[in-house]
C-alpha cells in the first residue's frame, strides 16, 4: 500500500490552514470589539461574531456563494437576537430590581452603623 502526496495537495492544505487561522483571528478581534455586549446580550454578540467573521474572506468566494453567505449571516443574527429577546422576556422583573437596589442598600448600611450593634475586631 503506497500513498503519494503531491505538491499541489500540500499547497492546498497550507492555504486552507491559513484561511482557518485567519477566520479565527478575525473572529477573536471582532469578539474583543464587541465586549460591551457580553453582559446584556451574550447570544447576540456570539451571533454577530459568527456572522461577520466569514465576511472577511468573501472576496475569495465565487459569486454564487456570496448570496448564501448573506443568508447565513441573516439567519444567525436573527437567532441570536431572538434568543436574547426570549431570555429578556422570561427574566423575572423582581430579580432585576433587587440587583439594582442591593448596592444602594449596602452603601446605606455602611454609612449608618446601628448603635445597638457591637463590632468585634480581631486583635493582632
Short mmCIF file of N, CA, C and O in Angstrom, two decimals:
data_model
loop_
_atom_site.label_atom_id
_atom_site.label_comp_id
_atom_site.label_asym_id
_atom_site.label_seq_id
_atom_site.Cartn_x
_atom_site.Cartn_y
_atom_site.Cartn_z
N UNK A 1 0.84 -1.17 0.00
CA UNK A 1 0.00 0.00 0.00
C UNK A 1 0.89 1.24 0.00
O UNK A 1 1.72 1.41 0.88
N UNK A 2 0.71 2.05 -1.00
CA UNK A 2 1.54 3.24 -1.14
C UNK A 2 0.67 4.49 -1.17
O UNK A 2 -0.40 4.50 -1.79
N UNK A 3 1.15 5.51 -0.51
CA UNK A 3 0.49 6.81 -0.53
C UNK A 3 1.40 7.80 -1.22
O UNK A 3 2.60 7.81 -0.97
N UNK A 4 0.82 8.59 -2.04
CA UNK A 4 1.62 9.64 -2.68
C UNK A 4 0.96 10.98 -2.41
O UNK A 4 -0.25 11.15 -2.57
N UNK A 5 1.75 11.91 -1.96
CA UNK A 5 1.27 13.26 -1.68
C UNK A 5 1.98 14.20 -2.63
O UNK A 5 3.21 14.30 -2.62
N UNK A 6 1.20 14.88 -3.43
CA UNK A 6 1.79 15.78 -4.41
C UNK A 6 1.99 17.17 -3.80
O UNK A 6 1.46 17.50 -2.74
N UNK A 7 2.75 17.98 -4.50
CA UNK A 7 2.98 19.35 -4.06
C UNK A 7 1.68 20.15 -4.06
O UNK A 7 1.50 21.05 -3.22
N UNK A 8 0.80 19.82 -4.98
CA UNK A 8 -0.47 20.53 -5.07
C UNK A 8 -1.32 20.28 -3.83
O UNK A 8 -1.97 21.19 -3.31
N UNK A 9 -1.33 19.04 -3.33
CA UNK A 9 -2.10 18.72 -2.12
C UNK A 9 -1.56 19.46 -0.91
O UNK A 9 -2.32 19.99 -0.09
N UNK A 10 -0.25 19.53 -0.78
CA UNK A 10 0.37 20.24 0.34
C UNK A 10 0.06 21.72 0.25
O UNK A 10 -0.27 22.36 1.25
N UNK A 11 0.11 22.28 -0.94
CA UNK A 11 -0.18 23.69 -1.14
C UNK A 11 -1.63 24.01 -0.78
O UNK A 11 -1.90 25.02 -0.11
N UNK A 12 -2.57 23.17 -1.21
CA UNK A 12 -3.98 23.39 -0.87
C UNK A 12 -4.23 23.25 0.62
O UNK A 12 -5.01 24.00 1.21
N UNK A 13 -3.56 22.30 1.26
CA UNK A 13 -3.72 22.12 2.70
C UNK A 13 -3.22 23.34 3.46
O UNK A 13 -3.88 23.83 4.38
N UNK A 14 -2.06 23.84 3.09
CA UNK A 14 -1.50 25.00 3.78
C UNK A 14 -2.34 26.24 3.54
O UNK A 14 -2.57 27.04 4.47
N UNK A 15 -2.87 26.42 2.33
CA UNK A 15 -3.72 27.59 2.09
C UNK A 15 -5.04 27.47 2.86
O UNK A 15 -5.56 28.47 3.36
N UNK A 16 -5.58 26.28 2.98
CA UNK A 16 -6.78 26.07 3.79
C UNK A 16 -6.51 26.31 5.26
O UNK A 16 -7.33 26.90 5.97
N UNK A 17 -5.35 25.88 5.73
CA UNK A 17 -4.96 26.11 7.11
C UNK A 17 -4.80 27.61 7.38
O UNK A 17 -5.22 28.11 8.43
N UNK A 18 -4.23 28.32 6.43
CA UNK A 18 -4.09 29.77 6.56
C UNK A 18 -5.47 30.44 6.63
O UNK A 18 -5.67 31.36 7.44
N UNK A 19 -6.42 29.98 5.83
CA UNK A 19 -7.76 30.56 5.85
C UNK A 19 -8.45 30.31 7.19
O UNK A 19 -9.11 31.20 7.73
N UNK A 20 -8.28 29.13 7.75
CA UNK A 20 -8.90 28.81 9.05
C UNK A 20 -8.30 29.68 10.14
O UNK A 20 -9.03 30.25 10.97
N UNK A 21 -6.98 29.83 10.17
CA UNK A 21 -6.35 30.68 11.18
C UNK A 21 -6.73 32.15 11.00
O UNK A 21 -6.87 32.89 11.98
N UNK A 22 -6.91 32.57 9.76
CA UNK A 22 -7.35 33.95 9.51
C UNK A 22 -8.76 34.16 10.05
O UNK A 22 -9.05 35.19 10.66
N UNK A 23 -9.64 33.20 9.84
CA UNK A 23 -11.00 33.30 10.37
C UNK A 23 -11.01 33.33 11.90
O UNK A 23 -11.77 34.09 12.51
N UNK A 24 -10.18 32.52 12.52
CA UNK A 24 -10.10 32.52 13.98
C UNK A 24 -9.58 33.86 14.49
O UNK A 24 -10.10 34.41 15.46
N UNK A 25 -8.58 34.41 13.83
CA UNK A 25 -8.03 35.71 14.24
C UNK A 25 -9.03 36.84 14.09
O UNK A 25 -9.18 37.68 14.97
N UNK A 26 -9.73 36.86 12.95
CA UNK A 26 -10.74 37.90 12.73
C UNK A 26 -11.89 37.75 13.73
O UNK A 26 -12.38 38.74 14.27
N UNK A 27 -12.30 36.52 14.00
CA UNK A 27 -13.36 36.28 14.98
C UNK A 27 -12.96 36.75 16.37
O UNK A 27 -13.76 37.35 17.09
N UNK A 28 -11.71 36.50 16.75
CA UNK A 28 -11.23 36.96 18.06
C UNK A 28 -11.20 38.48 18.13
O UNK A 28 -11.55 39.08 19.16
N UNK A 29 -10.79 39.12 17.04
CA UNK A 29 -10.76 40.59 17.02
C UNK A 29 -12.17 41.18 17.12
O UNK A 29 -12.39 42.15 17.87
N UNK A 30 -13.11 40.60 16.41
CA UNK A 30 -14.50 41.08 16.49
C UNK A 30 -15.06 40.85 17.88
O UNK A 30 -15.77 41.69 18.43
N UNK A 31 -14.71 39.72 18.49
CA UNK A 31 -15.18 39.42 19.83
C UNK A 31 -14.66 40.45 20.83
O UNK A 31 -15.38 40.88 21.74
N UNK A 32 -13.42 40.87 20.67
CA UNK A 32 -12.86 41.89 21.56
C UNK A 32 -13.52 43.24 21.33
O UNK A 32 -13.70 44.01 22.27
N UNK A 33 -13.87 43.53 20.09
CA UNK A 33 -14.53 44.80 19.79
C UNK A 33 -15.94 44.87 20.39
O UNK A 33 -16.41 45.94 20.75
N UNK A 34 -16.58 43.74 20.50
CA UNK A 34 -17.96 43.69 21.00
C UNK A 34 -18.04 43.28 22.47
O UNK A 34 -19.02 42.68 22.91
N UNK A 35 -17.02 43.62 23.25
CA UNK A 35 -17.02 43.25 24.68
C UNK A 35 -18.17 43.90 25.44
O UNK A 35 -18.66 43.34 26.41
N UNK A 36 -18.64 45.05 25.01
CA UNK A 36 -19.73 45.73 25.70
C UNK A 36 -21.04 44.97 25.65
O UNK A 36 -21.89 45.11 26.52
N UNK A 37 -21.22 44.16 24.63
CA UNK A 37 -22.45 43.37 24.50
C UNK A 37 -22.44 42.10 25.34
O UNK A 37 -23.48 41.46 25.48
N UNK A 38 -21.30 41.74 25.88
CA UNK A 38 -21.16 40.43 26.54
C UNK A 38 -22.06 40.28 27.75
O UNK A 38 -22.56 39.20 28.01
N UNK A 39 -22.29 41.35 28.49
CA UNK A 39 -23.06 41.23 29.73
C UNK A 39 -24.56 41.12 29.48
O UNK A 39 -25.22 40.24 30.04
N UNK A 40 -25.09 42.01 28.66
CA UNK A 40 -26.54 42.03 28.47
C UNK A 40 -27.01 41.13 27.34
O UNK A 40 -28.08 40.55 27.41
N UNK A 41 -26.24 41.04 26.27
CA UNK A 41 -26.68 40.29 25.08
C UNK A 41 -25.61 39.30 24.64
O UNK A 41 -24.98 39.47 23.58
N UNK A 42 -25.38 38.22 25.37
CA UNK A 42 -24.31 37.29 25.01
C UNK A 42 -24.57 36.55 23.70
O UNK A 42 -23.64 36.32 22.91
N UNK A 43 -25.81 36.16 23.44
CA UNK A 43 -26.10 35.41 22.22
C UNK A 43 -26.05 36.31 21.00
O UNK A 43 -25.64 35.86 19.92
N UNK A 44 -26.45 37.55 21.14
CA UNK A 44 -26.36 38.48 20.02
C UNK A 44 -24.90 38.73 19.68
O UNK A 44 -24.52 38.79 18.51
N UNK A 45 -24.06 38.86 20.68
CA UNK A 45 -22.62 39.05 20.45
C UNK A 45 -22.03 37.84 19.72
O UNK A 45 -21.30 37.99 18.75
N UNK A 46 -22.37 36.65 20.20
CA UNK A 46 -21.86 35.45 19.56
C UNK A 46 -22.37 35.33 18.12
O UNK A 46 -21.62 34.96 17.21
N UNK A 47 -23.62 35.69 17.90
CA UNK A 47 -24.19 35.63 16.56
C UNK A 47 -23.50 36.63 15.63
O UNK A 47 -23.23 36.32 14.47
N UNK A 48 -23.22 37.82 16.14
CA UNK A 48 -22.53 38.81 15.30
C UNK A 48 -21.12 38.35 14.95
O UNK A 48 -20.66 38.54 13.83
N UNK A 49 -20.44 37.74 15.90
CA UNK A 49 -19.09 37.23 15.61
C UNK A 49 -19.16 36.12 14.57
O UNK A 49 -18.38 36.10 13.61
N UNK A 50 -20.11 35.20 14.73
CA UNK A 50 -20.24 34.10 13.76
C UNK A 50 -20.69 34.59 12.39
O UNK A 50 -20.35 33.98 11.37
N UNK A 51 -21.45 35.67 12.34
CA UNK A 51 -21.95 36.17 11.05
C UNK A 51 -20.94 37.07 10.36
O UNK A 51 -20.82 37.03 9.13
N UNK A 52 -20.23 37.89 11.11
CA UNK A 52 -19.31 38.85 10.49
C UNK A 52 -17.95 38.26 10.13
O UNK A 52 -17.27 38.77 9.24
N UNK A 53 -17.54 37.21 10.80
CA UNK A 53 -16.23 36.62 10.54
C UNK A 53 -16.06 36.13 9.10
O UNK A 53 -15.05 36.45 8.47
N UNK A 54 -17.00 35.39 8.53
CA UNK A 54 -16.79 34.93 7.15
C UNK A 54 -16.76 36.06 6.11
O UNK A 54 -16.22 35.88 5.03
N UNK A 55 -17.30 37.22 6.46
CA UNK A 55 -17.28 38.33 5.51
C UNK A 55 -15.87 38.86 5.26
O UNK A 55 -15.63 39.56 4.29
N UNK A 56 -14.91 38.51 6.14
CA UNK A 56 -13.54 38.95 5.92
C UNK A 56 -12.90 38.24 4.73
O UNK A 56 -11.97 38.75 4.12
N UNK A 57 -13.41 37.07 4.38
CA UNK A 57 -12.83 36.31 3.27
C UNK A 57 -13.81 36.13 2.11
O UNK A 57 -13.61 35.26 1.26
N UNK A 58 -14.87 36.94 2.04
CA UNK A 58 -15.85 36.70 0.99
C UNK A 58 -15.33 37.08 -0.40
O UNK A 58 -15.89 36.66 -1.41
N UNK A 59 -14.25 37.83 -0.50
CA UNK A 59 -13.66 38.15 -1.81
C UNK A 59 -13.08 36.91 -2.49
O UNK A 59 -12.92 36.87 -3.70
N UNK A 60 -12.76 35.90 -1.69
CA UNK A 60 -12.18 34.68 -2.24
C UNK A 60 -13.23 33.67 -2.67
O UNK A 60 -12.90 32.63 -3.23
N UNK A 61 -14.50 33.94 -2.40
CA UNK A 61 -15.57 33.02 -2.75
C UNK A 61 -16.08 33.31 -4.17
O UNK A 61 -15.88 34.39 -4.71
N UNK A 62 -16.78 32.35 -4.70
CA UNK A 62 -17.41 32.55 -6.00
C UNK A 62 -18.63 33.45 -5.83
O UNK A 62 -19.18 33.58 -4.74
N UNK A 63 -19.08 34.05 -6.91
CA UNK A 63 -20.22 34.97 -6.84
C UNK A 63 -21.50 34.27 -6.38
O UNK A 63 -22.33 34.88 -5.71
N UNK A 64 -21.68 33.02 -6.72
CA UNK A 64 -22.89 32.31 -6.32
C UNK A 64 -22.89 31.99 -4.82
O UNK A 64 -23.94 31.82 -4.22
N UNK A 65 -21.72 31.93 -4.20
CA UNK A 65 -21.63 31.60 -2.78
C UNK A 65 -21.89 32.81 -1.89
O UNK A 65 -22.20 32.64 -0.70
N UNK A 66 -21.75 34.00 -2.41
CA UNK A 66 -21.90 35.20 -1.59
C UNK A 66 -23.34 35.36 -1.11
O UNK A 66 -23.58 35.72 0.04
N UNK A 67 -24.31 35.04 -1.96
CA UNK A 67 -25.70 35.15 -1.52
C UNK A 67 -26.01 34.15 -0.41
O UNK A 67 -26.79 34.45 0.50
N UNK A 68 -25.39 32.99 -0.45
CA UNK A 68 -25.55 32.01 0.63
C UNK A 68 -24.94 32.54 1.93
O UNK A 68 -25.50 32.33 3.01
N UNK A 69 -23.83 33.24 1.80
CA UNK A 69 -23.19 33.83 2.98
C UNK A 69 -24.08 34.91 3.60
O UNK A 69 -24.20 34.99 4.83
N UNK A 70 -24.73 35.72 2.78
CA UNK A 70 -25.66 36.73 3.29
C UNK A 70 -26.84 36.07 4.00
O UNK A 70 -27.28 36.53 5.05
N UNK A 71 -27.36 35.00 3.43
CA UNK A 71 -28.48 34.29 4.05
C UNK A 71 -28.07 33.69 5.39
O UNK A 71 -28.80 33.78 6.38
N UNK A 72 -26.88 33.09 5.43
CA UNK A 72 -26.36 32.53 6.67
C UNK A 72 -26.24 33.62 7.74
O UNK A 72 -26.66 33.43 8.89
N UNK A 73 -25.65 34.75 7.38
CA UNK A 73 -25.47 35.84 8.34
C UNK A 73 -26.81 36.35 8.85
O UNK A 73 -26.97 36.61 10.06
N UNK A 74 -27.77 36.48 7.97
CA UNK A 74 -29.08 36.97 8.38
C UNK A 74 -29.75 36.01 9.36
O UNK A 74 -30.30 36.43 10.38
N UNK A 75 -29.68 34.73 9.09
CA UNK A 75 -30.32 33.74 9.95
C UNK A 75 -29.63 33.69 11.31
O UNK A 75 -30.29 33.66 12.36
N UNK A 76 -28.30 33.71 11.32
CA UNK A 76 -27.56 33.62 12.59
C UNK A 76 -27.83 34.84 13.47
O UNK A 76 -28.06 34.71 14.68
N UNK A 77 -27.82 36.03 12.89
CA UNK A 77 -28.06 37.24 13.68
C UNK A 77 -29.49 37.25 14.22
O UNK A 77 -29.72 37.59 15.38
N UNK A 78 -30.45 36.86 13.41
CA UNK A 78 -31.83 36.82 13.89
C UNK A 78 -32.02 35.80 15.01
O UNK A 78 -32.76 36.05 15.96
N UNK A 79 -31.33 34.67 14.92
CA UNK A 79 -31.40 33.68 16.01
C UNK A 79 -30.81 34.23 17.30
O UNK A 79 -31.37 34.05 18.38
N UNK A 80 -29.67 34.91 17.20
CA UNK A 80 -29.05 35.49 18.39
C UNK A 80 -29.93 36.54 19.05
O UNK A 80 -30.10 36.54 20.27
N UNK A 81 -30.51 37.42 18.24
CA UNK A 81 -31.39 38.45 18.78
C UNK A 81 -32.64 37.82 19.39
O UNK A 81 -33.11 38.24 20.45
N UNK A 82 -33.17 36.79 18.74
CA UNK A 82 -34.36 36.11 19.25
C UNK A 82 -34.09 35.43 20.59
O UNK A 82 -34.90 35.54 21.53
N UNK A 83 -32.97 34.75 20.71
CA UNK A 83 -32.64 34.06 21.97
C UNK A 83 -32.46 35.07 23.10
O UNK A 83 -32.96 34.88 24.21
N UNK A 84 -31.76 36.18 22.83
CA UNK A 84 -31.61 37.20 23.87
C UNK A 84 -32.94 37.86 24.20
O UNK A 84 -33.19 38.21 25.36
N UNK A 85 -33.80 38.05 23.21
CA UNK A 85 -35.12 38.63 23.47
C UNK A 85 -35.97 37.73 24.33
O UNK A 85 -36.64 38.18 25.26
N UNK A 86 -35.96 36.44 24.04
CA UNK A 86 -36.73 35.49 24.85
C UNK A 86 -36.17 35.44 26.27
O UNK A 86 -36.91 35.41 27.25
N UNK A 87 -34.85 35.47 26.40
CA UNK A 87 -34.23 35.49 27.73
C UNK A 87 -34.63 36.74 28.51
O UNK A 87 -34.90 36.68 29.71
N UNK A 88 -34.70 37.87 27.82
CA UNK A 88 -35.10 39.12 28.48
C UNK A 88 -36.56 39.06 28.92
O UNK A 88 -36.90 39.49 30.02
N UNK A 89 -37.42 38.50 28.08
CA UNK A 89 -38.84 38.42 28.42
C UNK A 89 -39.07 37.45 29.57
O UNK A 89 -39.92 37.70 30.44
N UNK A 90 -38.32 36.37 29.64
CA UNK A 90 -38.53 35.36 30.68
C UNK A 90 -37.84 35.69 32.00
O UNK A 90 -38.10 35.02 33.00
N UNK A 91 -36.99 36.70 32.03
CA UNK A 91 -36.32 37.08 33.27
C UNK A 91 -37.31 37.79 34.19
O UNK A 91 -37.97 38.74 33.76
N UNK A 92 -37.43 37.33 35.43
CA UNK A 92 -38.36 37.99 36.34
C UNK A 92 -37.91 39.41 36.65
O UNK A 92 -36.73 39.68 36.85
N UNK A 93 -38.84 40.33 36.67
CA UNK A 93 -38.54 41.75 36.88
C UNK A 93 -38.10 42.03 38.31
O UNK A 93 -37.32 42.93 38.56
N UNK A 94 -38.60 41.27 39.28
CA UNK A 94 -38.24 41.50 40.67
C UNK A 94 -36.77 41.22 40.90
O UNK A 94 -36.11 41.92 41.66
N UNK A 95 -36.23 40.22 40.25
CA UNK A 95 -34.81 39.90 40.43
C UNK A 95 -33.95 41.04 39.89
O UNK A 95 -32.92 41.37 40.48
N UNK A 96 -34.36 41.64 38.81
CA UNK A 96 -33.60 42.76 38.25
C UNK A 96 -33.65 43.95 39.20
O UNK A 96 -32.65 44.61 39.44
N UNK A 97 -34.80 44.24 39.74
CA UNK A 97 -34.93 45.37 40.67
C UNK A 97 -34.14 45.14 41.94
O UNK A 97 -33.55 46.06 42.49
N UNK A 98 -34.11 43.92 42.45
CA UNK A 98 -33.36 43.62 43.66
C UNK A 98 -31.87 43.79 43.43
O UNK A 98 -31.17 44.30 44.30
N UNK A 99 -31.38 43.37 42.27
CA UNK A 99 -29.96 43.51 41.96
C UNK A 99 -29.57 44.98 41.90
O UNK A 99 -28.49 45.36 42.34
N UNK A 100 -30.44 45.82 41.37
CA UNK A 100 -30.13 47.24 41.29
C UNK A 100 -30.25 47.90 42.66
O UNK A 100 -29.53 48.84 42.96
N UNK A 101 -31.16 47.43 43.51
CA UNK A 101 -31.38 48.04 44.81
C UNK A 101 -30.33 47.61 45.84
O UNK A 101 -30.05 48.34 46.77
N UNK A 102 -29.76 46.43 45.71
CA UNK A 102 -28.81 45.92 46.69
C UNK A 102 -27.58 46.79 46.85
O UNK A 102 -27.17 47.06 47.98
N UNK A 103 -26.93 47.28 45.80
CA UNK A 103 -25.75 48.12 46.02
C UNK A 103 -26.10 49.42 46.76
O UNK A 103 -25.34 49.88 47.60
N UNK A 104 -27.25 49.99 46.48
CA UNK A 104 -27.65 51.22 47.16
C UNK A 104 -27.91 50.94 48.64
O UNK A 104 -27.55 51.74 49.50
N UNK A 105 -28.53 49.81 48.94
CA UNK A 105 -28.81 49.47 50.33
C UNK A 105 -27.51 49.16 51.08
O UNK A 105 -27.37 49.48 52.25
N UNK A 106 -26.56 48.54 50.40
CA UNK A 106 -25.29 48.21 51.04
C UNK A 106 -24.54 49.48 51.41
O UNK A 106 -23.92 49.56 52.49
N UNK A 107 -24.59 50.49 50.57
CA UNK A 107 -23.93 51.76 50.88
C UNK A 107 -24.60 52.45 52.06
O UNK A 107 -23.93 53.05 52.91
N UNK A 108 -25.92 52.38 52.13
CA UNK A 108 -26.65 53.00 53.24
C UNK A 108 -26.31 52.30 54.55
O UNK A 108 -26.16 52.94 55.58
N UNK A 109 -26.18 50.99 54.53
CA UNK A 109 -25.87 50.25 55.75
C UNK A 109 -24.47 50.58 56.23
O UNK A 109 -24.22 50.68 57.43
N UNK A 110 -23.52 50.74 55.31
CA UNK A 110 -22.17 51.07 55.72
C UNK A 110 -22.10 52.49 56.25
O UNK A 110 -21.33 52.79 57.16
N UNK A 111 -22.89 53.39 55.72
CA UNK A 111 -22.85 54.78 56.13
C UNK A 111 -23.48 54.98 57.51
O UNK A 111 -23.03 55.82 58.28
N UNK A 112 -24.51 54.22 57.84
CA UNK A 112 -25.22 54.39 59.12
C UNK A 112 -25.10 53.11 59.95
O UNK A 112 -25.91 52.20 59.82
N UNK A 113 -24.09 53.03 60.82
CA UNK A 113 -23.99 51.83 61.65
C UNK A 113 -25.07 51.83 62.73
O UNK A 113 -25.48 52.87 63.23
N UNK A 114 -25.52 50.67 63.06
CA UNK A 114 -26.57 50.51 64.08
C UNK A 114 -25.95 50.76 65.46
O UNK A 114 -24.95 50.14 65.82
N UNK A 115 -26.53 51.68 66.28
CA UNK A 115 -25.94 51.98 67.58
C UNK A 115 -26.02 50.81 68.56
O UNK A 115 -25.23 50.74 69.50
N UNK A 116 -26.93 49.88 68.37
CA UNK A 116 -27.07 48.74 69.28
C UNK A 116 -26.16 47.58 68.90
O UNK A 116 -26.15 46.56 69.58
N UNK A 117 -25.43 47.72 67.82
CA UNK A 117 -24.60 46.62 67.35
C UNK A 117 -23.18 46.75 67.89
O UNK A 117 -22.61 47.84 67.94
N UNK A 118 -22.62 45.64 68.33
CA UNK A 118 -21.25 45.60 68.82
C UNK A 118 -20.38 45.03 67.72
O UNK A 118 -20.65 43.96 67.21
N UNK A 119 -19.31 45.74 67.40
CA UNK A 119 -18.39 45.28 66.37
C UNK A 119 -17.18 44.68 67.04
O UNK A 119 -16.50 45.34 67.83
N UNK A 120 -16.92 43.42 66.77
CA UNK A 120 -15.78 42.73 67.32
C UNK A 120 -14.65 42.77 66.30
O UNK A 120 -14.82 42.34 65.17
N UNK A 121 -13.53 43.28 66.69
CA UNK A 121 -12.37 43.34 65.81
C UNK A 121 -11.30 42.41 66.33
O UNK A 121 -11.09 42.29 67.53
N UNK A 122 -10.62 41.79 65.41
CA UNK A 122 -9.58 40.83 65.78
C UNK A 122 -8.32 41.60 66.20
O UNK A 122 -7.86 42.48 65.49
N UNK A 123 -7.78 41.26 67.36
CA UNK A 123 -6.56 41.90 67.86
C UNK A 123 -5.36 41.23 67.20
O UNK A 123 -5.31 40.01 67.05
N UNK A 124 -4.39 42.03 66.83
CA UNK A 124 -3.21 41.47 66.18
C UNK A 124 -2.08 41.32 67.15
O UNK A 124 -1.88 42.01 68.06
#
